[in-house]
Structure formats: structure tokens, C-alpha cells
Coordinates of C-alpha atoms and ligand atoms in Angstrom, one line a residue:
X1 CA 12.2 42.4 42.2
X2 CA 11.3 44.2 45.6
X3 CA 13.1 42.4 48.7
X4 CA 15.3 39.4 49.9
X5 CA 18.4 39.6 51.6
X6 CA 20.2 36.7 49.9
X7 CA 20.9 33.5 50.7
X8 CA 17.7 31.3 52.4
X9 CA 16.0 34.7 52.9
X10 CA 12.7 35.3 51.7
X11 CA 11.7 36.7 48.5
X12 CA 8.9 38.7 49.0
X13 CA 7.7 39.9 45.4
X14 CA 6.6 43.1 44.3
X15 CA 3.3 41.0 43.1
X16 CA 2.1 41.0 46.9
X17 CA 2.0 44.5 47.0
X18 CA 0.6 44.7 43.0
X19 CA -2.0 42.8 44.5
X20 CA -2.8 44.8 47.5
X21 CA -3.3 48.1 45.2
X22 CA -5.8 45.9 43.0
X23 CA -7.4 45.0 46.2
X24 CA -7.3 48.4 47.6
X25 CA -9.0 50.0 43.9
X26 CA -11.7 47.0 44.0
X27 CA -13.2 47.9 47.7
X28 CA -13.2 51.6 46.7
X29 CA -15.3 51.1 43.6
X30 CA -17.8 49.6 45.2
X31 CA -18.0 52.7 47.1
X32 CA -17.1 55.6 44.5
X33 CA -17.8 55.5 40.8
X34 CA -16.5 59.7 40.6
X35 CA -14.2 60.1 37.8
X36 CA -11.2 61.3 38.1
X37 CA -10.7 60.0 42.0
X38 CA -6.9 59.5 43.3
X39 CA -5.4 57.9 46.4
X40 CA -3.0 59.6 47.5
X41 CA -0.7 57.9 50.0
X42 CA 2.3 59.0 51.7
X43 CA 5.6 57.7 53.3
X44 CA 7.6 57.6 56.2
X45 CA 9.6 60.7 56.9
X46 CA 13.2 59.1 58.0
X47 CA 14.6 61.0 61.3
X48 CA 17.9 61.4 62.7
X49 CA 18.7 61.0 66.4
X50 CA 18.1 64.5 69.0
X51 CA 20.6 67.0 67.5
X52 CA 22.5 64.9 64.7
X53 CA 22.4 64.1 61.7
X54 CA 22.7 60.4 62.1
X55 CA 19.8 57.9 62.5
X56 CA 19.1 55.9 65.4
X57 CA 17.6 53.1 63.5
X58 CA 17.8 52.4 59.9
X59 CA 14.3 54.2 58.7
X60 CA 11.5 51.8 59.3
X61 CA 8.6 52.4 56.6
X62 CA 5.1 53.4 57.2
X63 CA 3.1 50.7 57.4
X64 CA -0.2 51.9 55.4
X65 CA 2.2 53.0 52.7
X66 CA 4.3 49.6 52.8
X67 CA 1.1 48.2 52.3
X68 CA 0.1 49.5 49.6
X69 CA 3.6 50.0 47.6
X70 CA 6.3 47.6 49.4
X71 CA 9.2 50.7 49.5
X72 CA 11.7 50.7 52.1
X73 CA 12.4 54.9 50.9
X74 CA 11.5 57.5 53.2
X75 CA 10.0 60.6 52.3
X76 CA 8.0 59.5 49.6
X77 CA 4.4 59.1 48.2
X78 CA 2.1 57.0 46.0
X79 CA -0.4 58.0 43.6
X80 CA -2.8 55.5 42.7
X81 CA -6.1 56.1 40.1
X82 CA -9.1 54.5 41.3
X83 CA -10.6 53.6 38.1
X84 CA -7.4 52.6 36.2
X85 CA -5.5 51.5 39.3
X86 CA -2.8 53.1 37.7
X87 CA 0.5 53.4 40.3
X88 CA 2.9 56.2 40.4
X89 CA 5.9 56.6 43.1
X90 CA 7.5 59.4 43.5
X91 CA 10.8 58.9 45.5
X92 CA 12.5 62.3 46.8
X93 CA 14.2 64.0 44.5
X94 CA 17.7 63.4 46.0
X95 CA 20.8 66.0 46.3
X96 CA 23.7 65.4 44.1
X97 CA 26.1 64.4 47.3
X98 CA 23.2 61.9 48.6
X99 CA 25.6 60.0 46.0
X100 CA 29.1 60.6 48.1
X101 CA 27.1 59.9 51.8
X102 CA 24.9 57.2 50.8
X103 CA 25.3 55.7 47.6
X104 CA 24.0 55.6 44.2
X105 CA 21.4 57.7 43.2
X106 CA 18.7 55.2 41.3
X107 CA 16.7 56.0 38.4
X108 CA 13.4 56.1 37.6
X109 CA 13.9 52.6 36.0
X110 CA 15.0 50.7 39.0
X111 CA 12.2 52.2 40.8
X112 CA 9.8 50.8 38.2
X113 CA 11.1 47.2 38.2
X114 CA 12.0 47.1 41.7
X115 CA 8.4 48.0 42.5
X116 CA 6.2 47.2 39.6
X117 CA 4.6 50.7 39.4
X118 CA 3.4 52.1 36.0
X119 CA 5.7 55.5 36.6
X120 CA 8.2 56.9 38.9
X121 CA 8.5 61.1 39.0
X122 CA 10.8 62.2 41.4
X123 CA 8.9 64.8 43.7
X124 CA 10.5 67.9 42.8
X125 CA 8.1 70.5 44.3
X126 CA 5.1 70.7 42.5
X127 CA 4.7 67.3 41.0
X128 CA 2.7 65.2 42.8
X129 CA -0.1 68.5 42.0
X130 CA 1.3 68.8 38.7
X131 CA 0.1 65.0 37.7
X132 CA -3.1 65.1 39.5
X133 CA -3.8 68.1 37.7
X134 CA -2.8 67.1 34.2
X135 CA -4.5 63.6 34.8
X136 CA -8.0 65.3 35.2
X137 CA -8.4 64.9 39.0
X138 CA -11.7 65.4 40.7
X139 CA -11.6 63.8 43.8
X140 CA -7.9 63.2 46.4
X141 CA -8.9 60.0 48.7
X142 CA -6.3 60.8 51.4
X143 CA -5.8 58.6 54.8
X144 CA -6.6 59.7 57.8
X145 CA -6.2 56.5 60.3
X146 CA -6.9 56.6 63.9
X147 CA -4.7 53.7 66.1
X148 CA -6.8 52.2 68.6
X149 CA -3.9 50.9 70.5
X150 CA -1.5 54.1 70.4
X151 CA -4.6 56.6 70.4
X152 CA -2.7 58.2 67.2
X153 CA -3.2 59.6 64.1
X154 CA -2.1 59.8 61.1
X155 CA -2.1 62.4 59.3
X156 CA -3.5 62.7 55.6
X157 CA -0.6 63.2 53.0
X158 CA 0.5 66.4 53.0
X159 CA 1.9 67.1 49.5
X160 CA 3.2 70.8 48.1
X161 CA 0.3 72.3 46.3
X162 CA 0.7 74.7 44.0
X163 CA -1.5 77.7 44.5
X164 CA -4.6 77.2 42.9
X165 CA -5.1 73.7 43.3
X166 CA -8.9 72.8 44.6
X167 CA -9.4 69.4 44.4
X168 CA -11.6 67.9 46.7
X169 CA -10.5 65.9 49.8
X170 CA -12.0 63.0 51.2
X171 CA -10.5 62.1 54.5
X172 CA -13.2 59.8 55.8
X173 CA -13.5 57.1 53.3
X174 CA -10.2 55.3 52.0
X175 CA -9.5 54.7 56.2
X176 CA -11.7 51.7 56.8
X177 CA -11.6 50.3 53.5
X178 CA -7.8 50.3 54.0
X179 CA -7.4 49.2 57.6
X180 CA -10.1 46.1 56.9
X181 CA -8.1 45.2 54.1
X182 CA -4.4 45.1 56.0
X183 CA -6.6 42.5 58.2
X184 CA -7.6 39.7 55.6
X185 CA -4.2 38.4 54.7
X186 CA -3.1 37.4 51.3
X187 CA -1.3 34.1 49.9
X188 CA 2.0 36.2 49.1
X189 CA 1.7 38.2 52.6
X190 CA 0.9 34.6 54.3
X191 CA 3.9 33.5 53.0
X192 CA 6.4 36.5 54.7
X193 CA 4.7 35.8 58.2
X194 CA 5.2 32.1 58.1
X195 CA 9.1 33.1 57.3
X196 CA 9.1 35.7 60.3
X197 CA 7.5 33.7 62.7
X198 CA 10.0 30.7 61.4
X199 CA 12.7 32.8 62.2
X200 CA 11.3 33.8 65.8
X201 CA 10.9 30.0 67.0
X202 CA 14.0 29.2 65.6
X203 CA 16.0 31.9 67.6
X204 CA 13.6 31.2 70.6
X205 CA 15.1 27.7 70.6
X206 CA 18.7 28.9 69.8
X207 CA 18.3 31.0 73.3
X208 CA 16.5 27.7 75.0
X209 CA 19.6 25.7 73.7
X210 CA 21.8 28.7 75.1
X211 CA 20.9 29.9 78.3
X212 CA 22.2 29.3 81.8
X213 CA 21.7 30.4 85.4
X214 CA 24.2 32.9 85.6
X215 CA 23.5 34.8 82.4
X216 CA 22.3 38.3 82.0
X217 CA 18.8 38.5 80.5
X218 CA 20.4 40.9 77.6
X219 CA 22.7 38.4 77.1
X220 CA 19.7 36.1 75.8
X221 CA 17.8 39.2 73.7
X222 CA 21.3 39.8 72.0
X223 CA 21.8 36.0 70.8
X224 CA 18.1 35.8 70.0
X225 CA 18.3 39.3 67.8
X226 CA 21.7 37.5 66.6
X227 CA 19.9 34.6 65.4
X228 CA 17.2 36.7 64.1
X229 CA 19.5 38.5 61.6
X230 CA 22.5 36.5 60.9
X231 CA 20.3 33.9 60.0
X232 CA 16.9 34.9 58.8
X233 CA 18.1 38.4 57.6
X234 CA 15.4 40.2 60.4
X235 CA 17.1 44.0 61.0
X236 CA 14.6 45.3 62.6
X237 CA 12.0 43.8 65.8
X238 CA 7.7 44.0 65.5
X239 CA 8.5 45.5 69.2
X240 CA 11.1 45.6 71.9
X241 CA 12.4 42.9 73.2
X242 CA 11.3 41.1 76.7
X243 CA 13.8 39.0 78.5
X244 CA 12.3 38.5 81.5
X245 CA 13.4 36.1 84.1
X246 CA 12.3 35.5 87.8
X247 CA 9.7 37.8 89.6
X248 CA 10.6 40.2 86.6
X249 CA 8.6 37.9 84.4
X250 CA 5.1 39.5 85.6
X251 CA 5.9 42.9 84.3
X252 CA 4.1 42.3 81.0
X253 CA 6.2 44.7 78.8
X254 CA 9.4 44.1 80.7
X255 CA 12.7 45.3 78.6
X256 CA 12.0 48.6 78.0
X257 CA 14.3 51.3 78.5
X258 CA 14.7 51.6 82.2
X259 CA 14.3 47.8 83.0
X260 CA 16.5 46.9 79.8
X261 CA 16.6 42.9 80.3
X262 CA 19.6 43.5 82.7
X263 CA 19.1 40.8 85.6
X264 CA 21.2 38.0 86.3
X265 CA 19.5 35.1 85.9
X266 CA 18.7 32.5 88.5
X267 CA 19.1 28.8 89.0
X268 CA 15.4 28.2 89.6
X269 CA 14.2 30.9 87.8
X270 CA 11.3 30.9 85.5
X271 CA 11.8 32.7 81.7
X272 CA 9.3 34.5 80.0
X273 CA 10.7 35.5 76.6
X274 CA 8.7 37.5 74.5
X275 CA 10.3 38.5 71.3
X276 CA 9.2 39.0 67.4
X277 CA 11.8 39.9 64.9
X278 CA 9.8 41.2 61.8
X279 CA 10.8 40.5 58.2
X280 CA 10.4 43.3 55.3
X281 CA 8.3 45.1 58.0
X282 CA 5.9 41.9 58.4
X283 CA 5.7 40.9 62.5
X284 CA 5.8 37.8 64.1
X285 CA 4.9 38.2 68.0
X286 CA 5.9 34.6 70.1
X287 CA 6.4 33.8 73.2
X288 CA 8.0 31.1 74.7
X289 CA 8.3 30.5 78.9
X290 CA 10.7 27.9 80.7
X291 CA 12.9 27.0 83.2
X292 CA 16.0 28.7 83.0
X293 CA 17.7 25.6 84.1
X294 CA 15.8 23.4 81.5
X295 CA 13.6 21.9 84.6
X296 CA 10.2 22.8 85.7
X297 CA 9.6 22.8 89.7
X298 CA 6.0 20.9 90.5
X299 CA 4.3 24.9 91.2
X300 CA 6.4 26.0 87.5
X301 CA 4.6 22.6 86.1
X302 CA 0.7 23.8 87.5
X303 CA 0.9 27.4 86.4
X304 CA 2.5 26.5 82.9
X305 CA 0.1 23.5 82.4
X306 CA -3.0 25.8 83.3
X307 CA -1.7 28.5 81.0
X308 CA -1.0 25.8 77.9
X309 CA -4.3 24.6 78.6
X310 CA -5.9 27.7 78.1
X311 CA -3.7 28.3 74.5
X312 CA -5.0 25.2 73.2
X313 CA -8.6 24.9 74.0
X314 CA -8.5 28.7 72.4
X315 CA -6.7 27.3 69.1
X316 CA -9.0 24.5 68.8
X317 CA -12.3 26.8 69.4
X318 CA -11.2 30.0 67.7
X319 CA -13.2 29.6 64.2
X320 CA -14.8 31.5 61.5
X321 CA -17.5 33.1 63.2
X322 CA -16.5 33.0 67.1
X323 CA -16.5 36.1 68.5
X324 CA -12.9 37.1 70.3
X325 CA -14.1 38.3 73.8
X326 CA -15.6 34.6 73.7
X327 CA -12.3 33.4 73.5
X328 CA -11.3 35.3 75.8
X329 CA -13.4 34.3 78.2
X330 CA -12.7 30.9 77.7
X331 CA -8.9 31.3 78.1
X332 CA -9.7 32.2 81.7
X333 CA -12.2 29.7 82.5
X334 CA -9.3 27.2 81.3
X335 CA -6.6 29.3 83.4
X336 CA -9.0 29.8 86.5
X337 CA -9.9 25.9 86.6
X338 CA -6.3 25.5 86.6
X339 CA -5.0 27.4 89.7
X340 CA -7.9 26.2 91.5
X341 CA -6.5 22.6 90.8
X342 CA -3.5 23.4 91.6
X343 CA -5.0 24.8 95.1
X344 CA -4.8 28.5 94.7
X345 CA -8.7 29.4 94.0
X346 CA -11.8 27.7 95.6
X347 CA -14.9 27.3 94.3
X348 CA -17.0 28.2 91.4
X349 CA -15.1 28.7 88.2
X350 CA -18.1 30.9 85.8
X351 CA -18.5 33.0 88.8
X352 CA -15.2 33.1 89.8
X353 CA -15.4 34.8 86.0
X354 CA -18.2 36.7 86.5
X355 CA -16.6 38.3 89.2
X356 CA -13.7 39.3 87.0
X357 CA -11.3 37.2 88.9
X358 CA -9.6 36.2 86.1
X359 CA -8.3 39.9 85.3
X360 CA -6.2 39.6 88.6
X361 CA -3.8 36.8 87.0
X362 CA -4.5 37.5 83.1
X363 CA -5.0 41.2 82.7
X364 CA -4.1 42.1 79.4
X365 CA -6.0 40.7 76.2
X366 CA -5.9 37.2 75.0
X367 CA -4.0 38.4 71.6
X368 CA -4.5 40.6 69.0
X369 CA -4.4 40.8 65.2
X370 CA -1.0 40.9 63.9
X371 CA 0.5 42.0 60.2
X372 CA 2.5 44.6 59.1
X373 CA 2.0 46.2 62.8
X374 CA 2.6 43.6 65.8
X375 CA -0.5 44.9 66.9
X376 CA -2.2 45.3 63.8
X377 CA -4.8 47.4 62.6
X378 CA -8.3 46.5 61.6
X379 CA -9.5 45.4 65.2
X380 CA -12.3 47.6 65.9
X381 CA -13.9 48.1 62.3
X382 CA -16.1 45.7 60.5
X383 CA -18.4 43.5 63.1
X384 CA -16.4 44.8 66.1
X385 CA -18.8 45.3 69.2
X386 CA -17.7 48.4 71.4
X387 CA -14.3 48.2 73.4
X388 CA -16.0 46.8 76.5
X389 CA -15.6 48.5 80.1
X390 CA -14.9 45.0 82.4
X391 CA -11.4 44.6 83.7
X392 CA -9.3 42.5 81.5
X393 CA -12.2 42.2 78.9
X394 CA -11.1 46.4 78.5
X395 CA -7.5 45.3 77.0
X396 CA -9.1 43.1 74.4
X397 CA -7.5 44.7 71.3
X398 CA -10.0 43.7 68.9
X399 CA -13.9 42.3 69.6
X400 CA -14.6 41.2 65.8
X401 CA -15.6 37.4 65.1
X402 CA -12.7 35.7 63.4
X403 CA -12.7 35.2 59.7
X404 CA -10.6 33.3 57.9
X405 CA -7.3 34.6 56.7
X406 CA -6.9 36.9 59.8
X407 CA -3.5 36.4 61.7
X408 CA -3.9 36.6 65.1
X409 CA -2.1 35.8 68.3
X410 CA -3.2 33.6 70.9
X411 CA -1.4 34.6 74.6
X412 CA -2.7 33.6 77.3
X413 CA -0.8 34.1 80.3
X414 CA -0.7 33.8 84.1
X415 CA 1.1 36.2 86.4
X416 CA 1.2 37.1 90.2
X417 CA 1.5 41.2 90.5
X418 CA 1.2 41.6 94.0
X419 CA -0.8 44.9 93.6
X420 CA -3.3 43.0 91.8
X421 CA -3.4 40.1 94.1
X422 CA -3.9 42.8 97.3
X423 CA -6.5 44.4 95.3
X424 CA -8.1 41.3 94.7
X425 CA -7.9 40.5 98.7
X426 CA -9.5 44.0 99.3
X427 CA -12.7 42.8 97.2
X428 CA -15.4 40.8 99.7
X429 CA -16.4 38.8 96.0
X430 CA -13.0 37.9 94.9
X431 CA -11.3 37.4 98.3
X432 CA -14.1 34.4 98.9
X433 CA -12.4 32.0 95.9
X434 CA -9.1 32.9 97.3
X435 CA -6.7 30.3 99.2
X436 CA -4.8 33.4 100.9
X437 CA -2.0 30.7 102.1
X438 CA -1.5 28.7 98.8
X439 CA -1.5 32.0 96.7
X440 CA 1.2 33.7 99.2
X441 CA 3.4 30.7 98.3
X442 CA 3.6 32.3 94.8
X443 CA 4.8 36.0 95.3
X444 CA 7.5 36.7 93.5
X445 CA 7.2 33.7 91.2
X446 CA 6.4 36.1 88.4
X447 CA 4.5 35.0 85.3
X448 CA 4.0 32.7 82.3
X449 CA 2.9 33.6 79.1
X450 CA 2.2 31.0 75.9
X451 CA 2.4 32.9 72.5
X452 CA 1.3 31.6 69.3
X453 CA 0.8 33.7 66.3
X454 CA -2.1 31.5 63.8
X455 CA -3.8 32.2 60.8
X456 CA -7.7 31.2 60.7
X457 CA -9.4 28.8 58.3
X458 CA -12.9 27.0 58.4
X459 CA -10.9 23.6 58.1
X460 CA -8.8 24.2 61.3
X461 CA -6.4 27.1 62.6
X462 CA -2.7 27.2 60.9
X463 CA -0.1 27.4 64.1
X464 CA 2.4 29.3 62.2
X465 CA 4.5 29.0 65.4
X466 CA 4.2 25.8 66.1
X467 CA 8.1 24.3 65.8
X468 CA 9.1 25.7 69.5
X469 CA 8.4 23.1 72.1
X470 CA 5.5 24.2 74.1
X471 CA 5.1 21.1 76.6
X472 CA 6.7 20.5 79.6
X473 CA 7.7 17.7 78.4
X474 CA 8.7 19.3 74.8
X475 CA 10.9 21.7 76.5
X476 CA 12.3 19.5 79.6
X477 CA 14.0 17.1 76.5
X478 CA 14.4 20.0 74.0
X479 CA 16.8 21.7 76.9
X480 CA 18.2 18.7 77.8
X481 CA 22.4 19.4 78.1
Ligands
LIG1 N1 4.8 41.5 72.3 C1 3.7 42.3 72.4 C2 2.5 41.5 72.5 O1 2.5 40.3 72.8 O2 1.4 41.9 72.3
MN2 MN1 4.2 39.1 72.4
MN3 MN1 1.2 39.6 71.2

């Protein structure tokens, strides 16, 4: 059964995360042969908003958990045995009135064929312990899973033990075997982030089709979140969204609570539009930048053509086997070659590199892995060389080679942030491929970012992204009134 919302929705089956517990059991027998080992995952824990008893959001699941047993319930856990691969889910046991506040109160049953697991217990106190114990555990595989991007942790499952209970804990090795994992996609999870990222460029284009000087930018994020759920069923967003128009389009996380998307938009302004809805918790990440007025200027044509450059030559030479901060570097070889056509930069483009000049107009990473999380996990285990130290280089958000079946994003951008630009001045090297004049005719022009979300294979990158209009051309006749 597990999820669609009717309609032209989706349906994600319960197979996809059948499959991911088979997966999950494989990778740890090669690693433990120990009878009587468990996995023992555990939920989201829903939460209402500062001093209520209402929630902010509808709950939003863990994503380790979701992984590993598709529920949408908070407060619960998953047993699973490693030589068996046996599943059990125990939901909350719920109070009698959950019935009056929220609705029916489901049965062990509906649980079972909703999520194809062999049991369902409800978790009255002791019974997650009680069915270790009377299934002859030995050894509790529990996750503890370091974020490199949020510099969180999370915790191991923290069930109610009754007194007495010794079972070992190993914290250390279900972590990378899970993460690495979550980063090889499968058919069926393929499948939801082609829908999610479907639904992104489709409401990307409604807003194209919609927008007008004049407008507020929250004005554009509500029709694109309207199009994102009326239409493709998306509730909730892989991050917040960034509406960003004008010289506000260089503040590369724009949106957020104290800038919320609220400036009236220009004739002449430049969009930068980054916004994911995400679909049964899988992300889509896309970016698309134009005109607000549907017509590029000759300095919006140079930047954007530079920074669509640099997203192409990346998707053609992002393979099996490349590393990332290779493709990095070639996205701002492409952008730097570009601003110094268009007359901004002067002279030699590798050491224009070397001297990390590219940080100054693209300083945050070329794009990251992408799955249940926007920013998915996975990107420093396997082959991954250390975070590096170099400006720009430092954001990279994962160093491994690419490997087919890994989603990743490819986002290249190009902004002017005048504190980097008179930082940049400051520096004898970079100041030297500087046109001072040329580049002062860009302040305030803000930034351009190009965001595709791809899958890798050996016979040639999937664009999963690849209905929005991305060329100047593309987008001039796509906006067309
Ligand atoms: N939208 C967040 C990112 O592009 O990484
Ligand atoms: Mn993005
Ligand atoms: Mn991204």
C-alpha cells in the first residue's frame, strides 16, 4: 500500500522500502555473522509549537528511519533481524481520545499491509526489550549518524529497558553501512525523485509564466508551493524557499526568516528562484534564474551564459569515476573564462584558479548529493578524500568520485557580494586579473545560479530536471506574454 495522494500522484510502494531493509541486512552480513544481532531503528518524535499543543508543521519523518520503513508516524521504532531480516514496527501505543482529536485508531493489520512488515506491536513500555529478549538477542546494532552539513547527531534509539536488560550495543557499525546505502539510489526510489523534481520544474515554469515586475517575491514562493501541492500533492519543501530578485539574488540562502522573500520586484530585475518541493520525504533541489520581465539585458545574457556554460560542460564530464572537486574546479574554469569574455577578469584563467579567484563569484559548492535529505547524506564516507581547506573548494559537500546511481545536483552559480569582491581587491594576486571598472558596473546586479538535480550512469548522466527552459533563448520564448 504505503503512499499516494490520489489522483496523478505518485505511488510509491511499500516494495521500495522492503527493498531497502534487504539491502540494509545484505551490507551488514558481510560484516557480522553474530547470532542473534538486531537493528534497532527509531522514529521521529512529532513536536508542537513553543508552549501549545499544536504543531507547526505536519510531523516530518526521520529520514534514516523513512529509509528503512517508509512510515509517516512519529514516535515510533523498527526492529529488524539481521540474519532473518525479519521487520517489526512498533507504532505508539495511542490514548483512547487520540480517536476523538485525530482520528481512527489503526490496528496492527493496517500497519502490516500498509508497510509490509512481518509484525506490528504497539510499544507499550517494555516491548520493544520484551521481543529482543524473547527472540534470543545477542547483539543491538543502533545508529549513531554524524551530519556533516549540520554538524549534528543523532542519537542511537533510546528505547524503555526493562531493568536487567544487557545486551550489547554497537554504535559504530550500522552508521556507514546505512548512510552509503541512502547514497546508491534504487529503481523504486529513482522513480519518486523523477516525480519530485517533475513537480519542481513544472511549478518553476508556472511562476515563469506568472511573474511580473511589480509582484512581491512571496507572491511567487506562494504560487510555486501552490503548484507544488495542488498539483503534485508536495506538503512539505526539501528546504525553505528562495525567491530572490534583484541585488537580493546574491545572498545564497535568501528567504529565510528575517529576509522572508518580501521585496517588490523590479522591471529589470534579475530572478534567482531556488526552490524543491519534496514528495513522501524524497527532495528535489532546482534552480531556475531569469529576467523578471521575460528579457535578458546584454550584462544578464554574459553572466547567465557563463554560468550555463559551466552546468553543462560539468553534466557532460561528471562520470563514474570523476572525482567531485574535479568538477568543481572545472565549473569555475568554465565561469572564470566567462567573465573574462565578457570583460570583467584579465588574464590567465588556471591561475586565475589557482589563486582561488573563483571563490570570490562562486563560493559555495558546485552541488551536493541529494535523497531523502536535500543535502543528503553519504558525502564524506566511502572514497571521499578529506574536506579540503581552499576557499570555495571548503563548501564542497562531498569529495567522493561519482558512481552510478548517485543523485546529485549540479549548481553552478555566479554572484557579486561586494564584501567578497573588496576582499578580492585587498589581495595583490587576485586584484591583478581584475578589470576594477568593468566589475564596478556590476554591484548590485546580484547573482545567477543554474540548478539541475541528475542521476549518474556510465552511458550518460540522467537530467531529471531537464523540462525547465535553461537558455536564454529557452526562457526569452518560454516567457513570451
Ligand atoms: N537549495 C539548497 C541548495 O541548493 O543546496
Ligand atoms: Mn537549491
Ligand atoms: Mn542544491
Amino acid at each position: 500500500m504505503s503512499f499516494d495522494l490520489g489522483g496523478n500522484t505518485h505511488h510509491v510502494p511499500a516494495k521500495l522500502f522492503v527493498d531497502n531493509r534487504s539491502r540494509l541486512v545484505t551490507e551488514l552480513r558481510k560484516v557480522t555473522q553474530k547470532p542473534g544481532a538486531f537493528v534497532v531503528l527509531q522514529g521521529g518524535v512529532g513536536r508542537h509549537r513553543y508552549n501549545t499543543d499544536s504543531e507547526d508543521l505536519p510531523f516530518r519523518q526521520e529520514s534514516y528511519f523513512f529509509w528503512a520503513f517508509g512510515a509517516h508516524d512519529s514516535d515510533a521504532f523498527g526492529v529488524i533481524e539481521v540474519a532473518t531480516g525479519k521487520a517489526v514496527f512498533f507504532p505508539p501505543r495511542l490514548p483512547p481520545d487520540f480517536a476523538i482529536w485525530e482520528g481512527k485508531i489503526r490496528d496492527e493489520e493496517w500497519f502490516k499491509t500498509k508497510l509490509e512488515v512481518d509484525e506490528v506491536i504497539f510499544n507499550d513500555k517494555y516491548a520493544i526489550n520484551d521481543y529482543l529478549t524473547t527472540h534470543g538477542a545477542q547483539h543491538l546494532y543502533l545508529l549513531k549518524a554524524p551530519n556533516t552539513d549540520s554538524g549534528n547527531t543523532l542519537v542511537p534509539a533510546a528505547f524503555t529497558k526493562r531493568p536487567g536488560f544487557n545486551t550489547p550495543v554497537d554504535t559504530a557499525t550500522l552508521y556507514p553501512i546505512i548512510a552509503n546505502l541512502r547514497v546508491f539510489k534504487t529503481d523504486l526510489e529513482l522513480d519518486v525523485m523523477r516525480y519530485a523534481v517533475k513537480i519542481a520544474c513544472e511549478a518553476h515554469k508556472d511562476v515563469m509564466k506568472s511573474i511580473r515586475p511589480n509582484m512581491f517575491e512571496y507572491q511567487c514562493e506562494s504560487l510555486f508551493r501552490h503548484h507544488s501541492y495542488y498539483h503534485g500533492g508536495c506538503r512539505h519543501f526539501a528546504y525553505t524557499c528562495v525567491a530572490a530578485t534583484g541585488c537580493n539574488s546574491s545572498i545564497l540562502h535568501y528567504g529565510h526568516a528575517n529576509a522572508p522573500n518580501s521585496k517588490l520586484i523590479k522591471d529589470g530585475d534579475m530572478c534567482m528562484y531556488d526552490m524543491g518541493p519534496e514528495y513522501n520525504c524524497y527532495a528535489s533541489d532546482v534552480t531556475c534564474s531569469f529576467p523578471a520581465n521575460g528579457k535578458f539585458t546584454e550584462n544578464q545574457k554574459l553572466i547567465y551564459n557563463a554560468v550555463l556554460k559551466a552546468n553543462r560542460e560539468v553534466f557532460k564530464a561528471a562520470k563514474p569515476g570523476v572525482r567531485w572537486i574535479d568538477m568543481h574546479l572545472l565549473a569555475e574554469k568554465v565561469l572564470l573564462q566567462g567573465l573574462k569574455d565578457a570583460g570583467i577578469l584579465k588574464g590567465d584563467v588556471d591561475e586565475m584558479v589557482k589563486s582561488r579567484l573563483g571563490a570570490v563569484f562562486l563560493p559555495h559548492g558546485l552541488g551536493h548529493l541529494m535523497g531523502l535529505d536535500v543535502h543528503d547524506v553519504g558525502g564524506y564516507l566511502g572514497d571521499a578524500t578529506a574536506r579540503p581547506t581552499q576557499a570555495g573548494l571548503s563548501s564542497l559537500r562531498t569529495t567522493r568520485t561519482l558512481q552510478e546511481r548517485m543523485c546529485i545536483t549540479i549548481e553552478p552559480g555566479c554572484y557579486f557580494i561586494d564584501m567578497l569582491i573588496d576582499q578580492a581587491l585587498k589581495d595583490a594576486k587576485q586584484r591583478e586579473f581584475i578589470v576594477v571598472e568593468r566589475l564596478n558596473e556590476f554591484r548590485g546586479f546580484g547573482g545567477i545560479r543554474i540548478e539541475d538535480d541528475i542521476v549518474v550512469w556510465a552511458n550518460g548522466n540522467e537530467n531529471l530536471s531537464s523540462s525547465v527552459p535553461r537558455t536564454v533563448e529557452e526562457i526569452e520564448a518560454f516567457m513570451k506574454h
